[in-house]
JSON list of C-alpha atoms in Angstrom, two decimals:
[
{"chain": "A", "resi": 68, "resn": "MET", "atom": "CA", "xyz": [-23.11, 55.64, 42.71]},
{"chain": "A", "resi": 69, "resn": "MET", "atom": "CA", "xyz": [-24.22, 55.16, 39.11]},
{"chain": "A", "resi": 70, "resn": "THR", "atom": "CA", "xyz": [-22.91, 57.80, 36.75]},
{"chain": "A", "resi": 71, "resn": "ASN", "atom": "CA", "xyz": [-24.56, 58.37, 33.36]},
{"chain": "A", "resi": 72, "resn": "LYS", "atom": "CA", "xyz": [-22.27, 59.67, 30.61]},
{"chain": "A", "resi": 73, "resn": "LYS", "atom": "CA", "xyz": [-24.05, 61.66, 27.92]},
{"chain": "A", "resi": 74, "resn": "ASN", "atom": "CA", "xyz": [-23.02, 62.29, 24.33]},
{"chain": "A", "resi": 75, "resn": "PRO", "atom": "CA", "xyz": [-20.25, 59.72, 23.79]},
{"chain": "A", "resi": 76, "resn": "PHE", "atom": "CA", "xyz": [-19.95, 60.84, 20.16]},
{"chain": "A", "resi": 77, "resn": "THR", "atom": "CA", "xyz": [-20.05, 64.55, 20.84]},
{"chain": "A", "resi": 78, "resn": "ARG", "atom": "CA", "xyz": [-18.25, 65.05, 24.14]},
{"chain": "A", "resi": 79, "resn": "PRO", "atom": "CA", "xyz": [-14.71, 63.68, 23.76]},
{"chain": "A", "resi": 80, "resn": "SER", "atom": "CA", "xyz": [-13.32, 66.41, 25.97]},
{"chain": "A", "resi": 81, "resn": "PHE", "atom": "CA", "xyz": [-14.39, 64.57, 29.12]},
{"chain": "A", "resi": 82, "resn": "ILE", "atom": "CA", "xyz": [-11.72, 61.92, 28.45]},
{"chain": "A", "resi": 83, "resn": "GLY", "atom": "CA", "xyz": [-8.93, 64.11, 29.70]},
{"chain": "A", "resi": 84, "resn": "ALA", "atom": "CA", "xyz": [-10.87, 66.49, 31.89]},
{"chain": "A", "resi": 85, "resn": "ALA", "atom": "CA", "xyz": [-8.92, 67.05, 35.09]},
{"chain": "A", "resi": 86, "resn": "ALA", "atom": "CA", "xyz": [-12.10, 67.60, 37.06]},
{"chain": "A", "resi": 87, "resn": "LEU", "atom": "CA", "xyz": [-13.28, 64.04, 36.52]},
{"chain": "A", "resi": 88, "resn": "THR", "atom": "CA", "xyz": [-12.36, 61.26, 38.87]},
{"chain": "A", "resi": 89, "resn": "ALA", "atom": "CA", "xyz": [-10.23, 58.28, 37.84]},
{"chain": "A", "resi": 90, "resn": "PHE", "atom": "CA", "xyz": [-13.30, 56.04, 37.95]},
{"chain": "A", "resi": 91, "resn": "ILE", "atom": "CA", "xyz": [-15.17, 58.19, 35.46]},
{"chain": "A", "resi": 92, "resn": "VAL", "atom": "CA", "xyz": [-12.17, 58.46, 33.14]},
{"chain": "A", "resi": 93, "resn": "ILE", "atom": "CA", "xyz": [-11.83, 54.68, 33.22]},
{"chain": "A", "resi": 94, "resn": "LEU", "atom": "CA", "xyz": [-15.54, 54.20, 32.64]},
{"chain": "A", "resi": 95, "resn": "GLY", "atom": "CA", "xyz": [-15.63, 56.53, 29.65]},
{"chain": "A", "resi": 96, "resn": "LEU", "atom": "CA", "xyz": [-12.64, 54.90, 28.02]},
{"chain": "A", "resi": 97, "resn": "VAL", "atom": "CA", "xyz": [-13.75, 51.38, 28.80]},
{"chain": "A", "resi": 98, "resn": "LEU", "atom": "CA", "xyz": [-17.11, 52.04, 27.19]},
{"chain": "A", "resi": 99, "resn": "ALA", "atom": "CA", "xyz": [-15.40, 52.50, 23.83]},
{"chain": "A", "resi": 100, "resn": "VAL", "atom": "CA", "xyz": [-15.51, 56.30, 23.85]},
{"chain": "A", "resi": 101, "resn": "ARG", "atom": "CA", "xyz": [-11.76, 56.53, 23.22]},
{"chain": "A", "resi": 102, "resn": "GLN", "atom": "CA", "xyz": [-12.10, 55.44, 19.61]},
{"chain": "A", "resi": 103, "resn": "LEU", "atom": "CA", "xyz": [-15.85, 55.25, 19.11]},
{"chain": "A", "resi": 104, "resn": "VAL", "atom": "CA", "xyz": [-15.69, 59.03, 18.91]},
{"chain": "A", "resi": 105, "resn": "ALA", "atom": "CA", "xyz": [-12.65, 58.82, 16.65]},
{"chain": "A", "resi": 106, "resn": "GLY", "atom": "CA", "xyz": [-14.53, 57.88, 13.49]},
{"chain": "A", "resi": 107, "resn": "GLY", "atom": "CA", "xyz": [-15.08, 59.92, 10.37]},
{"chain": "A", "resi": 108, "resn": "GLY", "atom": "CA", "xyz": [-13.05, 57.94, 7.87]},
{"chain": "A", "resi": 109, "resn": "ALA", "atom": "CA", "xyz": [-14.20, 57.06, 4.38]},
{"chain": "A", "resi": 110, "resn": "ASP", "atom": "CA", "xyz": [-17.16, 54.74, 3.85]},
{"chain": "A", "resi": 111, "resn": "PRO", "atom": "CA", "xyz": [-16.33, 51.15, 3.08]},
{"chain": "A", "resi": 112, "resn": "ASP", "atom": "CA", "xyz": [-16.41, 50.35, -0.64]},
{"chain": "A", "resi": 113, "resn": "PRO", "atom": "CA", "xyz": [-20.07, 50.84, -1.63]},
{"chain": "A", "resi": 114, "resn": "THR", "atom": "CA", "xyz": [-20.21, 47.69, -3.73]},
{"chain": "A", "resi": 115, "resn": "ASN", "atom": "CA", "xyz": [-21.89, 44.46, -2.75]},
{"chain": "A", "resi": 116, "resn": "PRO", "atom": "CA", "xyz": [-19.45, 42.44, -0.67]},
{"chain": "A", "resi": 117, "resn": "SER", "atom": "CA", "xyz": [-18.04, 39.10, -1.72]},
{"chain": "A", "resi": 118, "resn": "PRO", "atom": "CA", "xyz": [-16.32, 36.89, 0.84]},
{"chain": "A", "resi": 119, "resn": "ALA", "atom": "CA", "xyz": [-13.35, 38.64, 2.48]},
{"chain": "A", "resi": 120, "resn": "THR", "atom": "CA", "xyz": [-12.66, 40.78, -0.60]},
{"chain": "A", "resi": 121, "resn": "THR", "atom": "CA", "xyz": [-15.10, 43.69, -0.76]},
{"chain": "A", "resi": 122, "resn": "ALA", "atom": "CA", "xyz": [-16.22, 46.10, 1.94]},
{"chain": "A", "resi": 123, "resn": "PRO", "atom": "CA", "xyz": [-19.91, 46.21, 2.88]},
{"chain": "A", "resi": 124, "resn": "SER", "atom": "CA", "xyz": [-22.26, 48.76, 1.42]},
{"chain": "A", "resi": 125, "resn": "THR", "atom": "CA", "xyz": [-23.67, 51.65, 3.40]},
{"chain": "A", "resi": 126, "resn": "PRO", "atom": "CA", "xyz": [-27.07, 50.52, 4.76]},
{"chain": "A", "resi": 127, "resn": "SER", "atom": "CA", "xyz": [-30.18, 52.01, 3.24]},
{"chain": "A", "resi": 128, "resn": "ALA", "atom": "CA", "xyz": [-33.16, 49.67, 3.58]},
{"chain": "A", "resi": 129, "resn": "LEU", "atom": "CA", "xyz": [-34.49, 46.78, 5.62]},
{"chain": "A", "resi": 130, "resn": "SER", "atom": "CA", "xyz": [-33.74, 43.34, 4.24]},
{"chain": "A", "resi": 131, "resn": "ALA", "atom": "CA", "xyz": [-34.47, 39.84, 5.50]},
{"chain": "A", "resi": 132, "resn": "ASP", "atom": "CA", "xyz": [-31.45, 38.37, 3.71]},
{"chain": "A", "resi": 133, "resn": "SER", "atom": "CA", "xyz": [-27.99, 38.26, 5.27]},
{"chain": "A", "resi": 134, "resn": "ILE", "atom": "CA", "xyz": [-25.49, 40.54, 3.56]},
{"chain": "A", "resi": 135, "resn": "CYS", "atom": "CA", "xyz": [-23.04, 37.65, 3.33]},
{"chain": "A", "resi": 136, "resn": "GLY", "atom": "CA", "xyz": [-25.48, 34.77, 3.04]},
{"chain": "A", "resi": 137, "resn": "LEU", "atom": "CA", "xyz": [-25.26, 33.74, 6.70]},
{"chain": "A", "resi": 138, "resn": "SER", "atom": "CA", "xyz": [-28.07, 31.27, 7.27]},
{"chain": "A", "resi": 139, "resn": "GLY", "atom": "CA", "xyz": [-30.65, 31.38, 10.03]},
{"chain": "A", "resi": 140, "resn": "LEU", "atom": "CA", "xyz": [-33.62, 33.62, 10.80]},
{"chain": "A", "resi": 141, "resn": "VAL", "atom": "CA", "xyz": [-35.19, 33.90, 14.26]},
{"chain": "A", "resi": 142, "resn": "GLU", "atom": "CA", "xyz": [-38.20, 36.18, 14.55]},
{"chain": "A", "resi": 143, "resn": "SER", "atom": "CA", "xyz": [-38.43, 36.31, 18.34]},
{"chain": "A", "resi": 144, "resn": "GLY", "atom": "CA", "xyz": [-36.70, 35.00, 21.43]},
{"chain": "A", "resi": 145, "resn": "THR", "atom": "CA", "xyz": [-33.73, 35.62, 23.69]},
{"chain": "A", "resi": 146, "resn": "VAL", "atom": "CA", "xyz": [-30.34, 34.11, 24.61]},
{"chain": "A", "resi": 147, "resn": "ALA", "atom": "CA", "xyz": [-30.99, 32.32, 27.87]},
{"chain": "A", "resi": 148, "resn": "SER", "atom": "CA", "xyz": [-27.49, 30.89, 28.25]},
{"chain": "A", "resi": 149, "resn": "ALA", "atom": "CA", "xyz": [-24.09, 31.91, 26.96]},
{"chain": "A", "resi": 150, "resn": "PRO", "atom": "CA", "xyz": [-23.65, 30.68, 23.38]},
{"chain": "A", "resi": 151, "resn": "GLU", "atom": "CA", "xyz": [-20.68, 28.61, 22.28]},
{"chain": "A", "resi": 152, "resn": "THR", "atom": "CA", "xyz": [-18.04, 31.15, 21.38]},
{"chain": "A", "resi": 153, "resn": "ASN", "atom": "CA", "xyz": [-14.54, 31.39, 19.98]},
{"chain": "A", "resi": 154, "resn": "TRP", "atom": "CA", "xyz": [-12.76, 34.39, 21.47]},
{"chain": "A", "resi": 155, "resn": "GLU", "atom": "CA", "xyz": [-10.17, 36.32, 19.46]},
{"chain": "A", "resi": 156, "resn": "TYR", "atom": "CA", "xyz": [-8.33, 39.54, 20.26]},
{"chain": "A", "resi": 157, "resn": "GLU", "atom": "CA", "xyz": [-8.19, 43.06, 18.90]},
{"chain": "A", "resi": 158, "resn": "ASP", "atom": "CA", "xyz": [-5.29, 44.65, 20.73]},
{"chain": "A", "resi": 159, "resn": "THR", "atom": "CA", "xyz": [-5.96, 43.59, 24.34]},
{"chain": "A", "resi": 160, "resn": "THR", "atom": "CA", "xyz": [-9.74, 43.26, 23.99]},
{"chain": "A", "resi": 161, "resn": "ALA", "atom": "CA", "xyz": [-11.32, 39.85, 23.34]},
{"chain": "A", "resi": 162, "resn": "TYR", "atom": "CA", "xyz": [-14.23, 39.70, 20.93]},
{"chain": "A", "resi": 163, "resn": "PRO", "atom": "CA", "xyz": [-16.61, 36.80, 20.20]},
{"chain": "A", "resi": 164, "resn": "THR", "atom": "CA", "xyz": [-16.71, 34.90, 16.92]},
{"chain": "A", "resi": 165, "resn": "SER", "atom": "CA", "xyz": [-18.85, 32.03, 15.68]},
{"chain": "A", "resi": 166, "resn": "GLU", "atom": "CA", "xyz": [-19.29, 30.28, 12.35]},
{"chain": "A", "resi": 167, "resn": "THR", "atom": "CA", "xyz": [-23.01, 30.32, 13.07]},
{"chain": "A", "resi": 168, "resn": "TYR", "atom": "CA", "xyz": [-23.59, 33.78, 14.53]},
{"chain": "A", "resi": 169, "resn": "GLY", "atom": "CA", "xyz": [-20.81, 35.85, 12.96]},
{"chain": "A", "resi": 170, "resn": "PRO", "atom": "CA", "xyz": [-18.94, 37.88, 12.11]},
{"chain": "A", "resi": 171, "resn": "GLY", "atom": "CA", "xyz": [-19.22, 36.25, 8.71]},
{"chain": "A", "resi": 172, "resn": "GLU", "atom": "CA", "xyz": [-16.99, 38.64, 6.79]},
{"chain": "A", "resi": 173, "resn": "MET", "atom": "CA", "xyz": [-14.15, 41.13, 7.12]},
{"chain": "A", "resi": 174, "resn": "SER", "atom": "CA", "xyz": [-13.65, 44.07, 4.79]},
{"chain": "A", "resi": 175, "resn": "PRO", "atom": "CA", "xyz": [-10.22, 44.97, 3.35]},
{"chain": "A", "resi": 176, "resn": "GLU", "atom": "CA", "xyz": [-10.15, 47.79, 5.92]},
{"chain": "A", "resi": 177, "resn": "GLY", "atom": "CA", "xyz": [-10.47, 45.26, 8.75]},
{"chain": "A", "resi": 178, "resn": "VAL", "atom": "CA", "xyz": [-14.15, 45.83, 9.59]},
{"chain": "A", "resi": 179, "resn": "ARG", "atom": "CA", "xyz": [-15.80, 42.67, 10.92]},
{"chain": "A", "resi": 180, "resn": "TYR", "atom": "CA", "xyz": [-19.43, 42.49, 9.84]},
{"chain": "A", "resi": 181, "resn": "CYS", "atom": "CA", "xyz": [-22.35, 40.22, 8.92]},
{"chain": "A", "resi": 182, "resn": "PHE", "atom": "CA", "xyz": [-24.12, 38.70, 11.92]},
{"chain": "A", "resi": 183, "resn": "GLN", "atom": "CA", "xyz": [-26.93, 36.18, 11.99]},
{"chain": "A", "resi": 184, "resn": "HIS", "atom": "CA", "xyz": [-30.53, 37.41, 11.92]},
{"chain": "A", "resi": 185, "resn": "SER", "atom": "CA", "xyz": [-31.18, 36.06, 15.42]},
{"chain": "A", "resi": 186, "resn": "PRO", "atom": "CA", "xyz": [-30.89, 37.08, 19.09]},
{"chain": "A", "resi": 187, "resn": "GLU", "atom": "CA", "xyz": [-27.43, 35.50, 19.15]},
{"chain": "A", "resi": 188, "resn": "GLY", "atom": "CA", "xyz": [-26.41, 37.42, 16.04]},
{"chain": "A", "resi": 189, "resn": "ALA", "atom": "CA", "xyz": [-27.51, 40.68, 17.62]},
{"chain": "A", "resi": 190, "resn": "LEU", "atom": "CA", "xyz": [-25.57, 39.78, 20.76]},
{"chain": "A", "resi": 191, "resn": "PHE", "atom": "CA", "xyz": [-22.41, 39.04, 18.78]},
{"chain": "A", "resi": 192, "resn": "ALA", "atom": "CA", "xyz": [-22.80, 42.29, 16.82]},
{"chain": "A", "resi": 193, "resn": "ALA", "atom": "CA", "xyz": [-23.08, 44.34, 20.00]},
{"chain": "A", "resi": 194, "resn": "ALA", "atom": "CA", "xyz": [-20.14, 42.57, 21.65]},
{"chain": "A", "resi": 195, "resn": "ASN", "atom": "CA", "xyz": [-17.96, 43.03, 18.57]},
{"chain": "A", "resi": 196, "resn": "SER", "atom": "CA", "xyz": [-18.72, 46.75, 18.67]},
{"chain": "A", "resi": 197, "resn": "VAL", "atom": "CA", "xyz": [-16.95, 47.00, 22.01]},
{"chain": "A", "resi": 198, "resn": "SER", "atom": "CA", "xyz": [-13.62, 45.97, 20.51]},
{"chain": "A", "resi": 199, "resn": "GLN", "atom": "CA", "xyz": [-14.12, 47.50, 17.06]},
{"chain": "A", "resi": 200, "resn": "GLY", "atom": "CA", "xyz": [-15.18, 50.80, 18.57]},
{"chain": "A", "resi": 201, "resn": "SER", "atom": "CA", "xyz": [-11.90, 51.03, 20.45]},
{"chain": "A", "resi": 202, "resn": "GLY", "atom": "CA", "xyz": [-9.64, 49.41, 17.86]},
{"chain": "A", "resi": 203, "resn": "ALA", "atom": "CA", "xyz": [-7.44, 50.41, 14.96]},
{"chain": "A", "resi": 204, "resn": "HIS", "atom": "CA", "xyz": [-10.26, 50.19, 12.40]},
{"chain": "A", "resi": 205, "resn": "SER", "atom": "CA", "xyz": [-12.82, 52.23, 14.32]},
{"chain": "A", "resi": 206, "resn": "GLU", "atom": "CA", "xyz": [-13.18, 54.91, 11.64]},
{"chain": "A", "resi": 207, "resn": "ASP", "atom": "CA", "xyz": [-14.41, 52.52, 8.95]},
{"chain": "A", "resi": 208, "resn": "TRP", "atom": "CA", "xyz": [-16.38, 50.52, 11.49]},
{"chain": "A", "resi": 209, "resn": "ILE", "atom": "CA", "xyz": [-18.37, 53.53, 12.72]},
{"chain": "A", "resi": 210, "resn": "LYS", "atom": "CA", "xyz": [-19.40, 54.48, 9.21]},
{"chain": "A", "resi": 211, "resn": "TYR", "atom": "CA", "xyz": [-20.62, 50.94, 8.59]},
{"chain": "A", "resi": 212, "resn": "PHE", "atom": "CA", "xyz": [-22.23, 50.19, 11.96]},
{"chain": "A", "resi": 213, "resn": "LEU", "atom": "CA", "xyz": [-24.18, 53.42, 12.41]},
{"chain": "A", "resi": 214, "resn": "SER", "atom": "CA", "xyz": [-27.61, 53.04, 10.80]},
{"chain": "A", "resi": 215, "resn": "ALA", "atom": "CA", "xyz": [-28.54, 55.11, 7.77]},
{"chain": "A", "resi": 216, "resn": "ASN", "atom": "CA", "xyz": [-31.63, 56.10, 9.75]},
{"chain": "A", "resi": 217, "resn": "ALA", "atom": "CA", "xyz": [-29.73, 57.28, 12.83]},
{"chain": "A", "resi": 218, "resn": "PRO", "atom": "CA", "xyz": [-30.89, 60.75, 13.91]},
{"chain": "A", "resi": 219, "resn": "ASN", "atom": "CA", "xyz": [-28.39, 63.39, 12.86]},
{"chain": "A", "resi": 220, "resn": "ARG", "atom": "CA", "xyz": [-26.15, 60.65, 11.41]},
{"chain": "A", "resi": 221, "resn": "ASP", "atom": "CA", "xyz": [-23.99, 63.01, 9.35]},
{"chain": "A", "resi": 222, "resn": "GLN", "atom": "CA", "xyz": [-23.49, 65.32, 12.29]},
{"chain": "A", "resi": 223, "resn": "LEU", "atom": "CA", "xyz": [-22.59, 62.44, 14.61]},
{"chain": "A", "resi": 224, "resn": "ILE", "atom": "CA", "xyz": [-20.00, 61.18, 12.14]},
{"chain": "A", "resi": 225, "resn": "ASN", "atom": "CA", "xyz": [-18.65, 64.68, 11.57]},
{"chain": "A", "resi": 226, "resn": "ASP", "atom": "CA", "xyz": [-18.33, 65.30, 15.31]},
{"chain": "A", "resi": 227, "resn": "ALA", "atom": "CA", "xyz": [-16.74, 61.90, 15.76]},
{"chain": "A", "resi": 228, "resn": "GLY", "atom": "CA", "xyz": [-14.13, 62.70, 13.15]},
{"chain": "A", "resi": 229, "resn": "GLU", "atom": "CA", "xyz": [-13.00, 65.76, 15.08]},
{"chain": "A", "resi": 230, "resn": "SER", "atom": "CA", "xyz": [-11.98, 63.83, 18.18]},
{"chain": "A", "resi": 231, "resn": "SER", "atom": "CA", "xyz": [-9.36, 61.28, 19.13]},
{"chain": "A", "resi": 232, "resn": "GLY", "atom": "CA", "xyz": [-7.86, 59.70, 22.21]},
{"chain": "A", "resi": 233, "resn": "SER", "atom": "CA", "xyz": [-5.58, 57.05, 23.61]},
{"chain": "A", "resi": 234, "resn": "SER", "atom": "CA", "xyz": [-5.28, 55.13, 26.82]},
{"chain": "A", "resi": 235, "resn": "SER", "atom": "CA", "xyz": [-3.74, 52.14, 28.53]},
{"chain": "A", "resi": 236, "resn": "ILE", "atom": "CA", "xyz": [-7.13, 50.99, 29.78]},
{"chain": "A", "resi": 237, "resn": "ARG", "atom": "CA", "xyz": [-7.81, 47.25, 29.51]},
{"chain": "A", "resi": 238, "resn": "MET", "atom": "CA", "xyz": [-11.35, 46.08, 29.08]},
{"chain": "A", "resi": 239, "resn": "ASN", "atom": "CA", "xyz": [-13.07, 42.72, 29.04]},
{"chain": "A", "resi": 240, "resn": "ILE", "atom": "CA", "xyz": [-16.57, 41.64, 28.14]},
{"chain": "A", "resi": 241, "resn": "MET", "atom": "CA", "xyz": [-18.05, 40.06, 31.25]},
{"chain": "A", "resi": 242, "resn": "GLY", "atom": "CA", "xyz": [-21.70, 39.37, 30.48]},
{"chain": "A", "resi": 243, "resn": "TYR", "atom": "CA", "xyz": [-24.87, 40.38, 28.69]},
{"chain": "A", "resi": 244, "resn": "ARG", "atom": "CA", "xyz": [-28.61, 40.87, 28.86]},
{"chain": "A", "resi": 245, "resn": "VAL", "atom": "CA", "xyz": [-30.98, 40.65, 25.90]},
{"chain": "A", "resi": 246, "resn": "LEU", "atom": "CA", "xyz": [-33.43, 43.37, 26.84]},
{"chain": "A", "resi": 247, "resn": "SER", "atom": "CA", "xyz": [-35.67, 42.90, 23.80]},
{"chain": "A", "resi": 248, "resn": "TYR", "atom": "CA", "xyz": [-35.61, 41.19, 20.42]},
{"chain": "A", "resi": 249, "resn": "ASP", "atom": "CA", "xyz": [-37.72, 40.75, 17.32]},
{"chain": "A", "resi": 250, "resn": "ALA", "atom": "CA", "xyz": [-36.82, 40.25, 13.66]},
{"chain": "A", "resi": 251, "resn": "ASN", "atom": "CA", "xyz": [-36.52, 44.00, 13.09]},
{"chain": "A", "resi": 252, "resn": "SER", "atom": "CA", "xyz": [-34.78, 45.25, 16.22]},
{"chain": "A", "resi": 253, "resn": "ALA", "atom": "CA", "xyz": [-32.86, 44.26, 19.32]},
{"chain": "A", "resi": 254, "resn": "ARG", "atom": "CA", "xyz": [-31.74, 45.91, 22.53]},
{"chain": "A", "resi": 255, "resn": "ILE", "atom": "CA", "xyz": [-28.57, 44.37, 23.93]},
{"chain": "A", "resi": 256, "resn": "ASP", "atom": "CA", "xyz": [-26.84, 45.28, 27.19]},
{"chain": "A", "resi": 257, "resn": "ILE", "atom": "CA", "xyz": [-23.14, 44.38, 27.32]},
{"chain": "A", "resi": 258, "resn": "ALA", "atom": "CA", "xyz": [-21.39, 44.38, 30.70]},
{"chain": "A", "resi": 259, "resn": "ILE", "atom": "CA", "xyz": [-17.67, 45.05, 30.69]},
{"chain": "A", "resi": 260, "resn": "ARG", "atom": "CA", "xyz": [-14.85, 45.42, 33.17]},
{"chain": "A", "resi": 261, "resn": "GLY", "atom": "CA", "xyz": [-12.25, 48.12, 32.74]},
{"chain": "A", "resi": 262, "resn": "ALA", "atom": "CA", "xyz": [-8.96, 48.38, 34.56]},
{"chain": "A", "resi": 263, "resn": "GLY", "atom": "CA", "xyz": [-6.32, 51.08, 34.57]},
{"chain": "A", "resi": 264, "resn": "SER", "atom": "CA", "xyz": [-4.37, 53.38, 36.85]},
{"chain": "A", "resi": 265, "resn": "GLY", "atom": "CA", "xyz": [-4.65, 50.80, 39.61]},
{"chain": "A", "resi": 266, "resn": "ARG", "atom": "CA", "xyz": [-8.44, 50.83, 39.55]},
{"chain": "A", "resi": 267, "resn": "ALA", "atom": "CA", "xyz": [-11.17, 48.64, 38.11]},
{"chain": "A", "resi": 268, "resn": "VAL", "atom": "CA", "xyz": [-14.80, 49.37, 37.32]},
{"chain": "A", "resi": 269, "resn": "TYR", "atom": "CA", "xyz": [-17.80, 47.61, 35.80]},
{"chain": "A", "resi": 270, "resn": "GLY", "atom": "CA", "xyz": [-19.80, 49.30, 33.11]},
{"chain": "A", "resi": 271, "resn": "SER", "atom": "CA", "xyz": [-22.91, 48.68, 31.03]},
{"chain": "A", "resi": 272, "resn": "ILE", "atom": "CA", "xyz": [-23.38, 49.81, 27.44]},
{"chain": "A", "resi": 273, "resn": "ILE", "atom": "CA", "xyz": [-26.74, 49.42, 25.73]},
{"chain": "A", "resi": 274, "resn": "HIS", "atom": "CA", "xyz": [-26.92, 48.88, 21.98]},
{"chain": "A", "resi": 275, "resn": "ASN", "atom": "CA", "xyz": [-30.18, 49.71, 20.24]},
{"chain": "A", "resi": 276, "resn": "LEU", "atom": "CA", "xyz": [-29.90, 47.68, 17.05]},
{"chain": "A", "resi": 277, "resn": "THR", "atom": "CA", "xyz": [-31.92, 47.45, 13.85]},
{"chain": "A", "resi": 278, "resn": "TRP", "atom": "CA", "xyz": [-31.84, 44.85, 11.08]},
{"chain": "A", "resi": 279, "resn": "GLU", "atom": "CA", "xyz": [-30.86, 46.87, 8.04]},
{"chain": "A", "resi": 280, "resn": "SER", "atom": "CA", "xyz": [-29.51, 45.90, 4.64]},
{"chain": "A", "resi": 281, "resn": "GLY", "atom": "CA", "xyz": [-28.83, 42.37, 5.79]},
{"chain": "A", "resi": 282, "resn": "ASP", "atom": "CA", "xyz": [-26.97, 43.06, 9.03]},
{"chain": "A", "resi": 283, "resn": "TRP", "atom": "CA", "xyz": [-27.38, 44.46, 12.54]},
{"chain": "A", "resi": 284, "resn": "LYS", "atom": "CA", "xyz": [-26.72, 48.22, 12.80]},
{"chain": "A", "resi": 285, "resn": "LEU", "atom": "CA", "xyz": [-26.76, 50.73, 15.62]},
{"chain": "A", "resi": 286, "resn": "LEU", "atom": "CA", "xyz": [-29.89, 52.89, 15.59]},
{"chain": "A", "resi": 287, "resn": "PRO", "atom": "CA", "xyz": [-29.73, 55.33, 18.51]},
{"chain": "A", "resi": 288, "resn": "LYS", "atom": "CA", "xyz": [-33.04, 56.31, 20.03]},
{"chain": "A", "resi": 289, "resn": "ASP", "atom": "CA", "xyz": [-31.59, 59.67, 21.00]},
{"chain": "A", "resi": 290, "resn": "SER", "atom": "CA", "xyz": [-28.84, 61.50, 19.10]},
{"chain": "A", "resi": 291, "resn": "GLU", "atom": "CA", "xyz": [-27.93, 63.20, 22.36]},
{"chain": "A", "resi": 292, "resn": "ASP", "atom": "CA", "xyz": [-27.12, 59.80, 23.86]},
{"chain": "A", "resi": 293, "resn": "PRO", "atom": "CA", "xyz": [-26.37, 57.35, 21.00]},
{"chain": "A", "resi": 294, "resn": "LEU", "atom": "CA", "xyz": [-24.80, 54.71, 23.25]},
{"chain": "A", "resi": 295, "resn": "PRO", "atom": "CA", "xyz": [-26.45, 54.78, 26.69]},
{"chain": "A", "resi": 296, "resn": "MET", "atom": "CA", "xyz": [-23.86, 53.84, 29.29]},
{"chain": "A", "resi": 297, "resn": "VAL", "atom": "CA", "xyz": [-23.68, 53.63, 33.03]},
{"chain": "A", "resi": 298, "resn": "GLN", "atom": "CA", "xyz": [-21.33, 52.48, 35.74]},
{"chain": "A", "resi": 299, "resn": "ILE", "atom": "CA", "xyz": [-22.65, 49.40, 37.54]},
{"chain": "A", "resi": 300, "resn": "PRO", "atom": "CA", "xyz": [-21.63, 48.07, 40.97]},
{"chain": "A", "resi": 301, "resn": "ASP", "atom": "CA", "xyz": [-21.44, 44.39, 39.96]},
{"chain": "A", "resi": 302, "resn": "LEU", "atom": "CA", "xyz": [-22.62, 41.84, 37.41]},
{"chain": "A", "resi": 303, "resn": "ALA", "atom": "CA", "xyz": [-25.85, 40.87, 39.14]},
{"chain": "A", "resi": 304, "resn": "GLY", "atom": "CA", "xyz": [-28.58, 40.18, 36.56]},
{"chain": "A", "resi": 305, "resn": "TYR", "atom": "CA", "xyz": [-26.17, 39.52, 33.71]},
{"chain": "A", "resi": 306, "resn": "ILE", "atom": "CA", "xyz": [-25.53, 36.19, 32.04]},
{"chain": "A", "resi": 307, "resn": "SER", "atom": "CA", "xyz": [-21.82, 35.48, 32.43]},
{"chain": "A", "resi": 308, "resn": "TRP", "atom": "CA", "xyz": [-19.99, 35.54, 29.09]},
{"chain": "A", "resi": 309, "resn": "GLY", "atom": "CA", "xyz": [-16.43, 36.39, 28.24]},
{"chain": "A", "resi": 310, "resn": "ASN", "atom": "CA", "xyz": [-12.87, 35.20, 27.94]}
]
């Protein structure tokens, strides 16, 4: 049965709730709640970034230019087949990299950012959020990735900073769907597999993205549910992609 999990930023208590089943605990952790709700660190350096030396600025306005000069602009389209990808690891979670699609830069705090202004760039941004949201640099990443126009942004970050968690859950990106894309916004569905405590589960996490200040940022449609997520029975309908 599909199980929707509301308020991943504002309901960290469900992680250890004894009343929840092992499947739901796995699902919540796999979907990056463990550290996605553990943000609240300082903003990256609010100066304009130069390659691999300066942290990205906090987003404030739409821009057609890449924050790091990454070339390529696609105004409409999709990603019909899995793009050529180099997979690297953050802890035990593989994340996609590409000289073409990004990430094009890394801040001194370890935040990977700057993705191409294209459907593939949006896909790579969403997929990188899975590992960065559950990794060691999640605090700085959340402050950068969450759009300046996110509803109740300050409250979401404040609530995120009050929570923490840990787990031995392993997760892998398994596939994707580009639900919509234009030059200003994208809706990307990332399918993942989580395993722990002798169980495995598939999950879907939907990223509502906006092109803002030269990069893709998360712009939740609903502050009550900033990262819509659901347990899925299998990978039917997804384009296979992963390491």
